[in-house]
Coordinates of C-alpha atoms in Angstrom, one line a residue:
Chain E
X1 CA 12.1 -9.7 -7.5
X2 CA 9.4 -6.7 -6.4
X3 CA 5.6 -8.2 -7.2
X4 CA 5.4 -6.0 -9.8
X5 CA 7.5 -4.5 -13.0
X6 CA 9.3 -1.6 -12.5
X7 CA 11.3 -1.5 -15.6
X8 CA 14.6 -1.1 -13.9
X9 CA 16.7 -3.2 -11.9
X10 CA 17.1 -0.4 -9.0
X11 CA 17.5 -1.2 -5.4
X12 CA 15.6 -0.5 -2.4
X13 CA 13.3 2.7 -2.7
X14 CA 15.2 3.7 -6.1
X15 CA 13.3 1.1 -8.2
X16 CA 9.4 2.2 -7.2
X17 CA 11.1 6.3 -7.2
X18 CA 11.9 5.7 -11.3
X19 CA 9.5 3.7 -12.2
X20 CA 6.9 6.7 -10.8
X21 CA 8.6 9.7 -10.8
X22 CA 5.8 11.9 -10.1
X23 CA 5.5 10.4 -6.5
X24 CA 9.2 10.0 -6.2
X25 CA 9.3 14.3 -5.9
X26 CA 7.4 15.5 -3.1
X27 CA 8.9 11.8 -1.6
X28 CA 12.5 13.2 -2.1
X29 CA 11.2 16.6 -0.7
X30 CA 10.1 15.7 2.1
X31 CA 13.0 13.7 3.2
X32 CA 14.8 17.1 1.7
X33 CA 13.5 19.0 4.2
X34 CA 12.7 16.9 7.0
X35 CA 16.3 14.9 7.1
X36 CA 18.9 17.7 5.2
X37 CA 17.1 20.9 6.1
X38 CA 19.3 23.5 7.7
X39 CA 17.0 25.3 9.7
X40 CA 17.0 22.3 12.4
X41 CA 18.2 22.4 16.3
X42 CA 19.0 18.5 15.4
X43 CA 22.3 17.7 13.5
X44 CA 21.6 15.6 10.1
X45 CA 23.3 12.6 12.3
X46 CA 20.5 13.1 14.8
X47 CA 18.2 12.8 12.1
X48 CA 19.4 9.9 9.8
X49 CA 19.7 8.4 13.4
X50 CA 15.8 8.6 14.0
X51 CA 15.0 7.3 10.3
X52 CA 17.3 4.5 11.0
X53 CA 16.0 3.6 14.3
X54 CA 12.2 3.4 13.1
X55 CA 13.4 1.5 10.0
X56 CA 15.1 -0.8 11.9
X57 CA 11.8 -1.2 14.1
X58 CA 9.9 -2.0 11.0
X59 CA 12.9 -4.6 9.5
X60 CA 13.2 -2.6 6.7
X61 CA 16.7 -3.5 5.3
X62 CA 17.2 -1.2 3.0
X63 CA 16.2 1.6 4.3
X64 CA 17.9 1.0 8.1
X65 CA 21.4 0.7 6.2
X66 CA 21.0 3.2 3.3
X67 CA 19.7 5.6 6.3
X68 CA 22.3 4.2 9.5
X69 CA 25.3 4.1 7.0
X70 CA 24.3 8.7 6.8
X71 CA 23.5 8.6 10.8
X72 CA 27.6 7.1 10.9
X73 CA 29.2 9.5 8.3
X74 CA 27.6 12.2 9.8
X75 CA 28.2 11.4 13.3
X76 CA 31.8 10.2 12.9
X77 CA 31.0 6.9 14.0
X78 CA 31.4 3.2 13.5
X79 CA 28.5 0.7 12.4
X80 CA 28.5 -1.4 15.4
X81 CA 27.8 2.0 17.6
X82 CA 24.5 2.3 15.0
X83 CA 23.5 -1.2 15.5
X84 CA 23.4 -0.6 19.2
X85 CA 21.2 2.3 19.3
X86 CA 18.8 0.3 17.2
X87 CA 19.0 -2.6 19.5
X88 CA 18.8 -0.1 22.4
X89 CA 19.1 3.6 22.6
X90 CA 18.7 4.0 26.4
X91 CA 22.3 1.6 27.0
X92 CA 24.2 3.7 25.0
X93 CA 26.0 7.1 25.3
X94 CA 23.4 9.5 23.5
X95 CA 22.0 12.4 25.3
X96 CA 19.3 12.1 27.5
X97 CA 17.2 14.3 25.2
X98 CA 17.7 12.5 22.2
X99 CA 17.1 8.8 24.0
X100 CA 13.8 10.6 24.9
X101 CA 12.9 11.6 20.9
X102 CA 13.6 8.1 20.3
X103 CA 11.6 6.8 22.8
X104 CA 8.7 9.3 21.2
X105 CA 9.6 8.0 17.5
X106 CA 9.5 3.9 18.6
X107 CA 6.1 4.9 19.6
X108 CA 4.6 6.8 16.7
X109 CA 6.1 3.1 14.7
X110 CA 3.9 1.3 17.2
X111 CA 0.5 4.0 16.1
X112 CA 0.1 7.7 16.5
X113 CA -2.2 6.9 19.7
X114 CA 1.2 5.1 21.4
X115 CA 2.6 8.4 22.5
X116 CA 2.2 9.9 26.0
X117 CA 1.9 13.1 27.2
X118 CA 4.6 11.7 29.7
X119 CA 6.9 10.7 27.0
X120 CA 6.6 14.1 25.4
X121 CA 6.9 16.0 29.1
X122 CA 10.0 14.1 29.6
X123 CA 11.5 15.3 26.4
X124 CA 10.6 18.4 26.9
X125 CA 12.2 18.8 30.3
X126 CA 15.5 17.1 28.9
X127 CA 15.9 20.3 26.6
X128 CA 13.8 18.8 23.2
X129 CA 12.2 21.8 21.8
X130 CA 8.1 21.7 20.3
X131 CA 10.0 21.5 16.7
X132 CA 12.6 19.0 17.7
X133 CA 9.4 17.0 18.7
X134 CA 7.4 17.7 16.0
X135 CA 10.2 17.1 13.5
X136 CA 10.5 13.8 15.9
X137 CA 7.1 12.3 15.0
X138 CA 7.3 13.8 11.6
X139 CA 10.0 11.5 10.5
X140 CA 9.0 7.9 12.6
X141 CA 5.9 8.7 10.7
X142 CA 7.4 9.4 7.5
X143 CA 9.5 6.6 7.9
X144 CA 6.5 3.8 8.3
X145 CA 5.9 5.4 4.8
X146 CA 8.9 4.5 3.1
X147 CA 9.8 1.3 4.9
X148 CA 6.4 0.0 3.5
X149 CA 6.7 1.5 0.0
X150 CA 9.9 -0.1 0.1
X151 CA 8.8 -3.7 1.4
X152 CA 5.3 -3.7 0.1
X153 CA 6.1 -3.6 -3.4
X154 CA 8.8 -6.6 -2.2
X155 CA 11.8 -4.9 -4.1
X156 CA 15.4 -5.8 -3.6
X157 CA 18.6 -4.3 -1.4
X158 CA 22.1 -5.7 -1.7
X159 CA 23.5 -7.6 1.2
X160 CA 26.4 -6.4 2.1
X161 CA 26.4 -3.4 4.7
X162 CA 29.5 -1.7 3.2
X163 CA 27.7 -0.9 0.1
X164 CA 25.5 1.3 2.0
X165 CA 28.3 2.7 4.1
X166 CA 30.4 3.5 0.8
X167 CA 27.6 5.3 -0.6
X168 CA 27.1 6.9 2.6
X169 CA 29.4 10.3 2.0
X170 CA 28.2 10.9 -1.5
X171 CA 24.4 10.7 -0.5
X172 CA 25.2 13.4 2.1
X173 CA 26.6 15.6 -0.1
X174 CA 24.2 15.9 -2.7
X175 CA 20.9 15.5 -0.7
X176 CA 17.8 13.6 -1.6
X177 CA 15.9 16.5 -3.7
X178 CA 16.1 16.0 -7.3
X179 CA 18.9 13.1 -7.0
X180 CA 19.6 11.2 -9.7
X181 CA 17.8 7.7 -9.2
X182 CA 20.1 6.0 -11.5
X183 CA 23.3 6.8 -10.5
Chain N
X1 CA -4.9 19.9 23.3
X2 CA -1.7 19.1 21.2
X3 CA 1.2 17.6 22.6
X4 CA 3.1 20.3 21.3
X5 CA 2.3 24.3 20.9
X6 CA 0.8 24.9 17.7
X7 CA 0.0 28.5 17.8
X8 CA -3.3 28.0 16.0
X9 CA -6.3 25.9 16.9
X10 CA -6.4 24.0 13.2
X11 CA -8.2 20.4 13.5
X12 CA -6.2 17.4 12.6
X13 CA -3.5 17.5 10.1
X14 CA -4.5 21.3 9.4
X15 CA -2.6 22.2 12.4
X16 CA 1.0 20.8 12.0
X17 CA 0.9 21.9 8.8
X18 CA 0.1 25.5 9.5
X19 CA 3.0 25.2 12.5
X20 CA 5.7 23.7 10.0
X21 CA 4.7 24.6 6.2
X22 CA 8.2 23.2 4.8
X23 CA 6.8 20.0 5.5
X24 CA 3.5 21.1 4.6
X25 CA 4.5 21.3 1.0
X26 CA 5.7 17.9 0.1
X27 CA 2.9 16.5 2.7
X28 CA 0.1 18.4 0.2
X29 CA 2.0 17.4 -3.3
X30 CA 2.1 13.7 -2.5
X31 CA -1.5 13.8 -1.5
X32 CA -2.3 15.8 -4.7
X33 CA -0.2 13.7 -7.2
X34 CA -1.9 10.5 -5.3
X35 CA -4.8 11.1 -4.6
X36 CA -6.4 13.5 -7.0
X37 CA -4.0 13.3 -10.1
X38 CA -5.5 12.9 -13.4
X39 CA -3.1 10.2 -14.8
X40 CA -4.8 7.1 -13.1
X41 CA -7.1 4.2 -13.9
X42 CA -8.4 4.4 -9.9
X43 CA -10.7 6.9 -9.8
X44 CA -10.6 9.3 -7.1
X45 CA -13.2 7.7 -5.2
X46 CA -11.6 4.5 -5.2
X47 CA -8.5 6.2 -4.2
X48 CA -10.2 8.1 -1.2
X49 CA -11.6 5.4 -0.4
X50 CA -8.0 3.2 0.1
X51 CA -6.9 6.0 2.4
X52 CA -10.1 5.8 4.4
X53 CA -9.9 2.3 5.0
X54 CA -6.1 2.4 6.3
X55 CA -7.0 5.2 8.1
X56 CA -9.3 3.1 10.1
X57 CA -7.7 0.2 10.2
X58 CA -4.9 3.1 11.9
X59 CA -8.2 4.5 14.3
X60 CA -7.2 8.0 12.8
X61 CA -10.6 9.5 13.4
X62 CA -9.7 12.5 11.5
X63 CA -8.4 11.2 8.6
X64 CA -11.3 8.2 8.3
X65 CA -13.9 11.2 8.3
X66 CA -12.4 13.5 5.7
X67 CA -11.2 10.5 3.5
X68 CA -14.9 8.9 4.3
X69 CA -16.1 11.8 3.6
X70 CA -14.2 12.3 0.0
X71 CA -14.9 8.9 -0.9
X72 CA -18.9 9.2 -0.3
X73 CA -18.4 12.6 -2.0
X74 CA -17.3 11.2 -5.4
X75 CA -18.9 7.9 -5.4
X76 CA -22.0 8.9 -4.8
X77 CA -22.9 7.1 -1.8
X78 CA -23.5 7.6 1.8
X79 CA -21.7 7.2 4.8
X80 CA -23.2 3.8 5.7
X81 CA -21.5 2.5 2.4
X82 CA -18.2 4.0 3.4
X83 CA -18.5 2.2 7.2
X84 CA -19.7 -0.9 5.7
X85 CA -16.2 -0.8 3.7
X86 CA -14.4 0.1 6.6
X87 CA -15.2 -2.5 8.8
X88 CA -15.5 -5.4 5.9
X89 CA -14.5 -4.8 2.1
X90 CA -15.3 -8.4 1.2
X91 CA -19.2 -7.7 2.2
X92 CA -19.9 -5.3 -0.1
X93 CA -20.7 -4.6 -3.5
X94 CA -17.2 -3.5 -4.3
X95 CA -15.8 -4.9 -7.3
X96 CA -13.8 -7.7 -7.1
X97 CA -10.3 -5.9 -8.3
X98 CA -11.0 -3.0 -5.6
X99 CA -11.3 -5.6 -3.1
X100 CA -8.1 -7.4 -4.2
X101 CA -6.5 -3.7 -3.9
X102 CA -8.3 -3.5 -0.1
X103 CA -6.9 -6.4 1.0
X104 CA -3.2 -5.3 0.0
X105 CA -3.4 -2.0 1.5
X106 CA -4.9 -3.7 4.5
X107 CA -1.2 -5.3 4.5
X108 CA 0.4 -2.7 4.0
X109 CA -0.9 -1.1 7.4
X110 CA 0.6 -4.0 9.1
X111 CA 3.5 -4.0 7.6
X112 CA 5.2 -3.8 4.1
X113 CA 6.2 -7.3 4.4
X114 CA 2.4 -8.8 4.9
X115 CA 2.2 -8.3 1.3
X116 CA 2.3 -11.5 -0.5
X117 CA 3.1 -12.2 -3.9
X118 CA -0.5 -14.2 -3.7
X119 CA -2.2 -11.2 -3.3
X120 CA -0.5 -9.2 -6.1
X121 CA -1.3 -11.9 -8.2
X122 CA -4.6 -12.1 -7.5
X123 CA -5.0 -9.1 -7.9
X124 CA -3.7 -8.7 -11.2
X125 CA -6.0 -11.8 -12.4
X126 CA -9.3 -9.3 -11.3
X127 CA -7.0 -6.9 -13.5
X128 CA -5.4 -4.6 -11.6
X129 CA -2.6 -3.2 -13.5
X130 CA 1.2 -3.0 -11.6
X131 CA 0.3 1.1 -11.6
X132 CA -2.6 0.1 -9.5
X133 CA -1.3 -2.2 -7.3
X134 CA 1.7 0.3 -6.8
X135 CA -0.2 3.2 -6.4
X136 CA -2.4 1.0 -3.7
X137 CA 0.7 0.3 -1.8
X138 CA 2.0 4.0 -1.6
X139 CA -1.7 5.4 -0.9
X140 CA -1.8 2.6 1.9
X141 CA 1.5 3.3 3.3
X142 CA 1.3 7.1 2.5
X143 CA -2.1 7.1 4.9
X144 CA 0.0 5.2 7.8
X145 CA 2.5 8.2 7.9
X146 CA -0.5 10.3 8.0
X147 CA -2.7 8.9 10.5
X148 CA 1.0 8.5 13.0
X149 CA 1.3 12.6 12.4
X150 CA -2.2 13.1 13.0
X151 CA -2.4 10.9 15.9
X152 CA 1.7 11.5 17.2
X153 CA 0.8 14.6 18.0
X154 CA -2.3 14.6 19.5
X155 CA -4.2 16.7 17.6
X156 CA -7.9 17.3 18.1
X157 CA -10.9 16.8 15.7
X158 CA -14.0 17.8 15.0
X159 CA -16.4 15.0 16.7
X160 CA -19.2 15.7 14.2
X161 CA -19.3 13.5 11.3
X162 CA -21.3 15.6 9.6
X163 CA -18.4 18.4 9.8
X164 CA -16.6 16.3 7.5
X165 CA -19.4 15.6 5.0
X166 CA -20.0 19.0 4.4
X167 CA -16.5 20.3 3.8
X168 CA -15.8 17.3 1.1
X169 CA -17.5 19.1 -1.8
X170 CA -14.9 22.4 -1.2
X171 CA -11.7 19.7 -0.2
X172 CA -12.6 17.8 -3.7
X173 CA -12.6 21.2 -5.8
X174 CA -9.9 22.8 -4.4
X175 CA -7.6 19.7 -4.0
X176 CA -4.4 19.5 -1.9
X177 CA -1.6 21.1 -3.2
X178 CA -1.5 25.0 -1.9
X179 CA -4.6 24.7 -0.1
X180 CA -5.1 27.8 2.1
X181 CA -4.5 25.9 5.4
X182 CA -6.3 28.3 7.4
X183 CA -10.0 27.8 5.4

């Protein structure tokens, strides 16, 4: 039960997003933008994959599977593939460029002050671009913001991973700005 | 120097925001709707104040001075007051509900699930109300996405504290949302 009332029986992020829905907008906008946008040299996959990643890095249940479950529909993948770039990006078969951005994001989970100038270099000379790095720290940091929201007011997330997965292809298709929170 | 090309020479969070103004937006509206919104028993001392101290607790020099510097600006106080806070809540004057509210956010910035159900309780027996605590929780974990955007990127800052003091009169009229970024 989340330490305080929210007045619906919501999971995850959903509950605190009704029960305050004037935060809940520029929340949903931001992830909008940052994870849906068009105007992006990184694929909505590559995205999800980053919000996952950090999420997972800060044991956020609910927010690792509601955001690896989008990461896998959008990259035509299986879960298990997911759970290994959380456990280890570097022994998997992403590109070099993107191993680097997620090398840059697990640090920005550590603190802001964790990333290198080396880090970014290297990034930069495996093809990442100053907005596919910006947009990079942009969402590990946005992500330490919802994975808190979402544990620090202790609410609840269902157990089973395929309910994430199943709600995977709908989420994708309508987006996260101005989503109904109750459906 | 920023880790990435900015194309302007903006201090702290100014400059991201001026290189990527989609993000910009819902970055500005959450800190208006938080931070300064009308519709909230915290007043927005006490709520500059809650960003300050996760903001130092997260060794964002930027954001500790204009947060400080907002905080002093509405209640009244110096900059002493504001460092005293910083570095130990439970040794000042602070009221005993703001310190309760401290202490959670102070979780928060370690992780959403270092909040206890002991502290929300105790909390709510100083009488905090649930908008209080959840509006402490999302400031708290709102400042740590902040601070890693701030810090992610390397952005520089003004090393003057009294920089920050003197712009918080114009930051507290003017508020967040569609500030001219280049002021």
């Amino acid at each position: 039960m989340a330490h305080i009332d929210l007045g619906n029986d919501l999971p995850g992020i959903r509950g605190p997003m009704a029960y305050r829905p004037e935060t809940a907008k520029p929340l949903n906008e931001l992830a909008e933008v940052l994870l849906r946008g068009d105007d992006n040299t990184l694929s909505r996959g590559e995205r999800e994959l980053i919000g996952a990643y950090v999420s997972s890095l800060n044991d956020c249940f609910f927010c690792q599977n509601v955001h690896g479950s989008l990461a896998q529909h959008y990259l035509e993948c299986d879960m298990p593939y997911i759970d290994a770039v959380k456990v280890n990006p570097a022994a998997t078969d992403l590109s070099d460029k993107l191993k680097a951005l997620l090398s840059i994001a697990a640090s920005v989970q550590k603190g802001g002050k964790s990333v290198t100038a080396g880090q970014v270099e290297k990034a930069r000379s495996l093809g990442a671009t100053d907005r596919e790095i910006h947009d990079t720290v942009l969402i590990a940091a946005a992500f330490c913001m919802y994975n808190r929201y979402v544990d620090g007011l202790g609410t609840w997330a269902p157990q089973d991973r395929q309910f994430y997965v199943d709600r995977a292809p709908r989420r994708a298709a309508e987006g996260y700005a101005d989503y109904d929170l109750h459906k």
